[in-house]
mmCIF file of C-alpha atoms in Angstrom:
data_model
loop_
_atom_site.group_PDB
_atom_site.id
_atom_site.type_symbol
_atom_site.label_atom_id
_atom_site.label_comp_id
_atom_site.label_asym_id
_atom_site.label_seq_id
_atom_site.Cartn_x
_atom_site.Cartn_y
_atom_site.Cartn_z
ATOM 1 C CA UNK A 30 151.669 146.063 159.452
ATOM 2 C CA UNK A 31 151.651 149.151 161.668
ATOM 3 C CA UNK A 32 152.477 152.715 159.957
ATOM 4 C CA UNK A 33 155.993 154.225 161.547
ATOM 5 C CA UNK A 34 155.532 157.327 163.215
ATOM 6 C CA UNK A 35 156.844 160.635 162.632
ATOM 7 C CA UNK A 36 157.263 162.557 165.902
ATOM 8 C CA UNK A 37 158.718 166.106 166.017
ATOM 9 C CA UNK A 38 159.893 167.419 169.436
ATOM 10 C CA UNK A 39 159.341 170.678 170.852
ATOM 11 C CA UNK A 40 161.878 171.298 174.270
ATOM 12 C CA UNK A 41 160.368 173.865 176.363
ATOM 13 C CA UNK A 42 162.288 176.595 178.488
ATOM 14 C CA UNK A 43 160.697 179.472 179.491
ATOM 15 C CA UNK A 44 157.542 178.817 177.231
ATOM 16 C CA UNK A 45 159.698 179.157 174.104
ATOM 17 C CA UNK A 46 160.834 176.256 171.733
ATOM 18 C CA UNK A 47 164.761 175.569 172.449
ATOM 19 C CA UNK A 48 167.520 173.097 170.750
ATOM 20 C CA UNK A 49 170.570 172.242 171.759
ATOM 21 C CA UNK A 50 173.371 169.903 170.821
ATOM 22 C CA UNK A 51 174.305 166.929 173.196
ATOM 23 C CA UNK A 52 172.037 168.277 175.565
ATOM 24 C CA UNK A 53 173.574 171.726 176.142
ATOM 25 C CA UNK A 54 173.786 175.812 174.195
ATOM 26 C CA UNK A 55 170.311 175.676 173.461
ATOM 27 C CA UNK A 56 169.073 178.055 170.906
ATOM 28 C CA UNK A 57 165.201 179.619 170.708
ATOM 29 C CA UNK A 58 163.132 177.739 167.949
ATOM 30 C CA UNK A 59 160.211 179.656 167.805
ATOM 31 C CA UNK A 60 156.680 179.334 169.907
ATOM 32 C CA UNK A 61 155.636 175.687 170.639
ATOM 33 C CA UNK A 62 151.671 176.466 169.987
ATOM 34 C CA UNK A 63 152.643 177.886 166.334
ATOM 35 C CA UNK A 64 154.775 175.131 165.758
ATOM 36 C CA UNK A 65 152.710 172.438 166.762
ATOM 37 C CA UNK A 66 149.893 173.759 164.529
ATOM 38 C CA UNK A 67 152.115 174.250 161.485
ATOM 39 C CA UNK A 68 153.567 170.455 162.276
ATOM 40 C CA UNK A 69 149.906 168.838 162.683
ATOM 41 C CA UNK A 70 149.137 170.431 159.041
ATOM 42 C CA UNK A 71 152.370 168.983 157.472
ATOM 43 C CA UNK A 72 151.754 165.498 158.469
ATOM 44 C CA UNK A 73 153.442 164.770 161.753
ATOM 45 C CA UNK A 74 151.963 161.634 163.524
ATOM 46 C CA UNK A 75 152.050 162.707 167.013
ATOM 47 C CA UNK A 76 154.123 165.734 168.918
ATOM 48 C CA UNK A 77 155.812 165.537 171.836
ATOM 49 C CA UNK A 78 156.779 168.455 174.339
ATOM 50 C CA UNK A 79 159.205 168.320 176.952
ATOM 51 C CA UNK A 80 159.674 170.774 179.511
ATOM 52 C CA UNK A 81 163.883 170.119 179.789
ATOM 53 C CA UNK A 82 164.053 172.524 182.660
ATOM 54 C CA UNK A 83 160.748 171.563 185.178
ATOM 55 C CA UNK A 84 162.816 168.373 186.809
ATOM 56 C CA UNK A 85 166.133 170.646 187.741
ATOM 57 C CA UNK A 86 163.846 173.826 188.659
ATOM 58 C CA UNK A 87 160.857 171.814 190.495
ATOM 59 C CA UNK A 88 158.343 172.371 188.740
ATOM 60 C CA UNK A 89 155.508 171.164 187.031
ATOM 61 C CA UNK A 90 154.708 171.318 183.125
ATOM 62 C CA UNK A 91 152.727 174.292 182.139
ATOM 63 C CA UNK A 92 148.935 173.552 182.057
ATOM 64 C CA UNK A 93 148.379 176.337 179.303
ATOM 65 C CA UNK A 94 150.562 175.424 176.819
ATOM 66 C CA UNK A 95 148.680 172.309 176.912
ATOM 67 C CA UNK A 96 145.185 173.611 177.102
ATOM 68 C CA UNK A 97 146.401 176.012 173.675
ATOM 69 C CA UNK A 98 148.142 172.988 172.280
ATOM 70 C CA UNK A 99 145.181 171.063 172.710
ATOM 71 C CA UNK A 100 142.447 173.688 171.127
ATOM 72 C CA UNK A 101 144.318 174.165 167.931
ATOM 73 C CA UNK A 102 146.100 170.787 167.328
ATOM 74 C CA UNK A 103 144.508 167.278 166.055
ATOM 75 C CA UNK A 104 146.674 165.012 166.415
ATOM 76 C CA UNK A 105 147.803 163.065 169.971
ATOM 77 C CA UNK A 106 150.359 165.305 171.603
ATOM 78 C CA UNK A 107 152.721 163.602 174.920
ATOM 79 C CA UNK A 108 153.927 165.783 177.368
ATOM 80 C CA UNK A 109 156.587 165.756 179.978
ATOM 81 C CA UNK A 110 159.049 167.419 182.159
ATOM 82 C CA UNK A 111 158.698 167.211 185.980
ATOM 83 C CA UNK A 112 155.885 164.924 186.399
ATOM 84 C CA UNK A 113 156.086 162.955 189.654
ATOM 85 C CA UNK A 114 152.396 162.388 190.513
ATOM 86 C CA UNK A 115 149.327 160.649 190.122
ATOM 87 C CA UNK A 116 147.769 164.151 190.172
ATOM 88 C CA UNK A 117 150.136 166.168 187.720
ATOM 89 C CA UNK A 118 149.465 163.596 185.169
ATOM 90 C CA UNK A 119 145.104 163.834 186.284
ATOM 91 C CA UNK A 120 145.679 167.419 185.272
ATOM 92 C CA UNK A 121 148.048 167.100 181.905
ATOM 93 C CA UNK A 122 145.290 164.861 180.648
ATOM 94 C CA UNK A 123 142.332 167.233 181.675
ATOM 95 C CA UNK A 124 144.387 169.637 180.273
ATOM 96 C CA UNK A 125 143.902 167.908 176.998
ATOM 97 C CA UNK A 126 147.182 165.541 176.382
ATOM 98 C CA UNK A 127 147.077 162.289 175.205
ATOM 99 C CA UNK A 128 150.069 160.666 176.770
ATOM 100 C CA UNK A 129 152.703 161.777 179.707
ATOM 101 C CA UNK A 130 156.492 161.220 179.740
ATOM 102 C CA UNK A 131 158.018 160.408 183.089
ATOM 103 C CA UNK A 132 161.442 160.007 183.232
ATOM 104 C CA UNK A 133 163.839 161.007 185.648
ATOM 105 C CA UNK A 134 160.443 160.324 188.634
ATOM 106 C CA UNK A 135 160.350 157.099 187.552
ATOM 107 C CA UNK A 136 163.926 156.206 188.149
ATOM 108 C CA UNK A 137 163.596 157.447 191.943
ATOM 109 C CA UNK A 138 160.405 155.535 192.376
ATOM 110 C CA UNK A 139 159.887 153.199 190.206
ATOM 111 C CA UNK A 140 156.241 152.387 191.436
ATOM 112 C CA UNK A 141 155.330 155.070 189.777
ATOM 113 C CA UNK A 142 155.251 153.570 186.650
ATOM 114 C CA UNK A 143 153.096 150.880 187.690
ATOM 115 C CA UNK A 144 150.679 153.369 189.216
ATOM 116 C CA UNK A 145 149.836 156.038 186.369
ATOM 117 C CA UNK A 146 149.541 152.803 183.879
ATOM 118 C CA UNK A 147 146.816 151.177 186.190
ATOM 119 C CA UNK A 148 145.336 154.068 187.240
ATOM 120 C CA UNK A 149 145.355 155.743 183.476
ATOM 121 C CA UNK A 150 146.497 152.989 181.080
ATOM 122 C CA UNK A 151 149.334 151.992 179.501
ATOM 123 C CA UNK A 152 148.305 153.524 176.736
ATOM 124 C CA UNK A 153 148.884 156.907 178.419
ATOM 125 C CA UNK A 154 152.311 156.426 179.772
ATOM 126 C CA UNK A 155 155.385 156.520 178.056
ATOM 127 C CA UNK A 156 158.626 156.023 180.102
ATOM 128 C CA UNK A 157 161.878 158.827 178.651
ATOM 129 C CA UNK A 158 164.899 157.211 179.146
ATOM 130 C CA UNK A 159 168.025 159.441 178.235
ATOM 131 C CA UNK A 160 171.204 157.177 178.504
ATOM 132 C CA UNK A 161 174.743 157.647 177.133
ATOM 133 C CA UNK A 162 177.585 155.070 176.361
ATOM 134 C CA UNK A 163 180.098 154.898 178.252
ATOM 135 C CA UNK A 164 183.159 152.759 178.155
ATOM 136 C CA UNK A 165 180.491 150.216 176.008
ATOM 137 C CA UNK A 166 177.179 150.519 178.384
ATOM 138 C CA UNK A 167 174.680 152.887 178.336
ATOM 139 C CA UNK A 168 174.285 154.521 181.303
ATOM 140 C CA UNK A 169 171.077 156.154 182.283
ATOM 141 C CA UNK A 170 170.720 159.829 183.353
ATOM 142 C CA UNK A 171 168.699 162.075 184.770
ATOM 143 C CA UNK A 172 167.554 165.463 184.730
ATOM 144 C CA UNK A 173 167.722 166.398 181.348
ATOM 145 C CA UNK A 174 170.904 164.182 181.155
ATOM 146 C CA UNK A 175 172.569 166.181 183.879
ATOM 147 C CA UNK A 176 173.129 163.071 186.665
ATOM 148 C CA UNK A 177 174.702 159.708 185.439
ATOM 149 C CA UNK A 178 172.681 156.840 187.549
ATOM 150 C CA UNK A 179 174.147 153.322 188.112
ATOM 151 C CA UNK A 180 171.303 151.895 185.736
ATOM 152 C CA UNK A 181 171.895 150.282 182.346
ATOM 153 C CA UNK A 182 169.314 151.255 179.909
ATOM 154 C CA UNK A 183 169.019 147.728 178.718
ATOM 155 C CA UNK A 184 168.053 146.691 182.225
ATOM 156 C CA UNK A 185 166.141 149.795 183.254
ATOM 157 C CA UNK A 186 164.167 149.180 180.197
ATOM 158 C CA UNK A 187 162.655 146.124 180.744
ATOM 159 C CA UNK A 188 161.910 147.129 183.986
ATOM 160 C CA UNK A 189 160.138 149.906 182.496
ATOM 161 C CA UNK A 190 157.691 147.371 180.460
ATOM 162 C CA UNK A 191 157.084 144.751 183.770
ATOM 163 C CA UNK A 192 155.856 147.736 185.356
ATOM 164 C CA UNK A 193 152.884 148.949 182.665
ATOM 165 C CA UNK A 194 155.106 151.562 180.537
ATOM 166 C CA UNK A 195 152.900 152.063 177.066
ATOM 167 C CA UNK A 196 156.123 152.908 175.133
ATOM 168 C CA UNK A 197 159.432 153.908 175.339
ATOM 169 C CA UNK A 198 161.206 156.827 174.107
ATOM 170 C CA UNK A 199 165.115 156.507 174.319
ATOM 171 C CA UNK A 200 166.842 159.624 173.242
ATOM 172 C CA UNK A 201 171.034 158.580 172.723
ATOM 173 C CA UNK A 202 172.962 161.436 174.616
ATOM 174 C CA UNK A 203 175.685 160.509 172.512
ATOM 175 C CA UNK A 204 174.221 161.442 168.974
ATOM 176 C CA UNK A 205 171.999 164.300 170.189
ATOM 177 C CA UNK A 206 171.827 167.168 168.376
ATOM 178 C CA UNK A 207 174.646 165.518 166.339
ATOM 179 C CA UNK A 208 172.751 165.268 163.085
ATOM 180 C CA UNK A 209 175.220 162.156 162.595
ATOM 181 C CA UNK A 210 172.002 159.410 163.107
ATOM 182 C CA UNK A 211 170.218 157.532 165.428
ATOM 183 C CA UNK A 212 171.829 154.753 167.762
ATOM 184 C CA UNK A 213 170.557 152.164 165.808
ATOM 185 C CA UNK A 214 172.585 149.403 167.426
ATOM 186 C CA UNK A 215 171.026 150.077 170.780
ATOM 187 C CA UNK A 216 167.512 150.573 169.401
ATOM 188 C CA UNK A 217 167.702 147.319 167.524
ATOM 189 C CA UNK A 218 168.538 145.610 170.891
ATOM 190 C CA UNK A 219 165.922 147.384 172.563
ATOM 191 C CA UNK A 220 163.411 146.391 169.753
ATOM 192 C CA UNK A 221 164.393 142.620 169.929
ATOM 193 C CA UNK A 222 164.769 142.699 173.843
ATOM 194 C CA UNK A 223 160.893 144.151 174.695
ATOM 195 C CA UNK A 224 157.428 143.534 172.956
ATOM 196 C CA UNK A 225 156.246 147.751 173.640
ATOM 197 C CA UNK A 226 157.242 150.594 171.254
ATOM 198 C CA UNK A 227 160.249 152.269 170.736
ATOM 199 C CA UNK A 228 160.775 155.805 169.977
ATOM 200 C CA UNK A 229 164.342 156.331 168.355
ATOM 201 C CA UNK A 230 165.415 159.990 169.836
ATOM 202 C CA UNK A 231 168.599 161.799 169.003
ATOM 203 C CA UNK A 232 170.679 162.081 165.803
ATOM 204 C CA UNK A 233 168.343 162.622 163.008
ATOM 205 C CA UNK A 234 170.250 164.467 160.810
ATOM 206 C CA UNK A 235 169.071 163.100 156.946
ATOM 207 C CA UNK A 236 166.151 161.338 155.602
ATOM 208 C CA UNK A 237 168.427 158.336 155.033
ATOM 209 C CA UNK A 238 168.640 158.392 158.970
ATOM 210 C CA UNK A 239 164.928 157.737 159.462
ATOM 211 C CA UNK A 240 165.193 155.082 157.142
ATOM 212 C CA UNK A 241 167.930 153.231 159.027
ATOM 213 C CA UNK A 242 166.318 153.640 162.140
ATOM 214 C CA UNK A 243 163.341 151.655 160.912
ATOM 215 C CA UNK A 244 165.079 149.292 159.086
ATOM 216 C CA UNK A 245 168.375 148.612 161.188
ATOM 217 C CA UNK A 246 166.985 150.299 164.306
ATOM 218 C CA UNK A 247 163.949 148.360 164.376
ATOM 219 C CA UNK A 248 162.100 151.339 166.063
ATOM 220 C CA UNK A 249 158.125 151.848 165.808
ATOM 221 C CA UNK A 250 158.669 155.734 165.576
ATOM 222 C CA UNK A 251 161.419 158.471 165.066
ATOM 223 C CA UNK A 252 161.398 161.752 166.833
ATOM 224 C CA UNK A 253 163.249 164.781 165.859
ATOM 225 C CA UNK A 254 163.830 168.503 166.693
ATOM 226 C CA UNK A 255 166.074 170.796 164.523
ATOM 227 C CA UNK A 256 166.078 169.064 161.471
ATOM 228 C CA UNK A 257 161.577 169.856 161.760
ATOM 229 C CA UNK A 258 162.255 173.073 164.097
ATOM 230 C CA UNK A 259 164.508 174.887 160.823
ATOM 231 C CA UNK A 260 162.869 173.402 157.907
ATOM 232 C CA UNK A 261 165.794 170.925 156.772
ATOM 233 C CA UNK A 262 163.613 168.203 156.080
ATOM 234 C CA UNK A 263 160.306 168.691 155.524
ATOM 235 C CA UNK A 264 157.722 166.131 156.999
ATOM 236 C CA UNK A 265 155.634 164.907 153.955
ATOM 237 C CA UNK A 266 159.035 164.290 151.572
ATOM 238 C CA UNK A 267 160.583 162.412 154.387
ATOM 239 C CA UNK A 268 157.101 160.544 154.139
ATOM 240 C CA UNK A 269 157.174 160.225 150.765
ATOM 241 C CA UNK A 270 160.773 158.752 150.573
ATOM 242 C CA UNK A 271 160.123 156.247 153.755
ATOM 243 C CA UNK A 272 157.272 155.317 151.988
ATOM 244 C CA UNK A 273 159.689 154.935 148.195
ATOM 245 C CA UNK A 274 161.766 152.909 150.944
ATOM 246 C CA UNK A 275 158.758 149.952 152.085
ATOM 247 C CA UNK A 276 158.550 151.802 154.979
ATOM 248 C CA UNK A 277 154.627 152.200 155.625
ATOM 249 C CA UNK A 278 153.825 155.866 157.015
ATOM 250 C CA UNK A 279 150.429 157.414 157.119
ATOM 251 C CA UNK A 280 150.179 159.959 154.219
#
């Protein structure tokens, strides 16, 4: 059986770490390089950075965070924030990331997709998808959840896969920052519904909400900010207890 992943998440504005509740009054979190380190010692499986401000400012992803992310971290690190091009994700990955996260360019062109995966490999791309429920449907967004879109996620998701996405990483606007947990009915759907991984993104507030997103929500990995970011749970206990739960987790 594959191991669950534990994935912290480092949003980056203005170099610095930030976290916000349902999207919005972000606070600083400390510097992403000295985080990333200090995650990659306590156990995290992978880390993922997003750059929450490059798709409304147009801008790219800053190579040298990833070139010092990459020199003092040893685990695989994904990176995203306003990547819309064969040659922004050429450079993230010279740069020394493992994976990209496209999101709100692969909504406007959805080609895209199907051109990093064949050009890169699957492997490499994961598709964001940031969607909040509304009257009963998700609705997609964009832009750091700024523009509602007329997509469903269910829809837009298996789009996502025809088209060569690795993984997907579905953060619920709804239970950001909420600390309430994870939307494990819509995860569970999306787990049954496609044959890639899921990433369950938004609402971790409690260990007991990791282990309900792998056992109700189905998902293949759990990311989190705050509750990593400010010490609330620490990474090898929530381990430990997934682990105390038949959860299998690399320790």
């Amino acid at each position: 059986m594959l191991t669950k992943r534990i994935i912290p998440c480092l949003d980056i504005k203005n170099g610095r770490t930030v976290k916000g509740v349902n999207f919005v009054n972000l606070i600083d979190a400390g510097d992403p390089v000295e985080l990333a380190k200090q995650y990659a010692l306590e156990g995290a499986d992978e880390l993922v950075f997003l750059d929450i401000s490059a798709t409304l400012e147009g801008r790219n992803t800053t190579l040298e965070m990833v070139l010092k992310v990459a020199e003092q971290v040893n685990i695989p690190f994904t990176v995203g924030g306003g990547i819309s091009s064969i040659e922004d994700v050429d450079r993230l990955l010279k740069s020394g990331a493992d994976k990209v996260s496209i999101n709100s360019s692969a909504v406007k062109r959805p080609e895209l997709i199907s051109e990093l995966s064949e050009k890169f490999g699957s492997q490499c791309i994961t598709v964001a998808i940031d969607a909040k429920q509304i009257n009963n449907e998700w609705v997609v967004h964009l832009a750091g959840g700024s523009i509602p879109t007329q997509l469903n996620l269910f829809t837009w998701a298996k789009e996502v896969e025809q088209r060569g996405a690795g993984e997907i990483l579905f953060t619920s606007m709804n239970n950001d920052g909420t600390k309430a947990g994870f939307a494990n009915e819509a995860l569970e759907k999306l787990s049954s519904e496609l044959n890639i991984p899921i990433i369950a993104s938004g609402g971790a507030g409690t260990i007991q909400h990791f282990i309900d997103t792998f056992k109700v929500g189905k998902a293949d990995a759990a990311l989190a900010a705050s509750v990593f970011h400010f010490g609330e749970i620490p990474i090898l206990e929530l381990k430990q207890e997934l682990q105390n739960n038949d959860i299998p987790v690399r320790l």
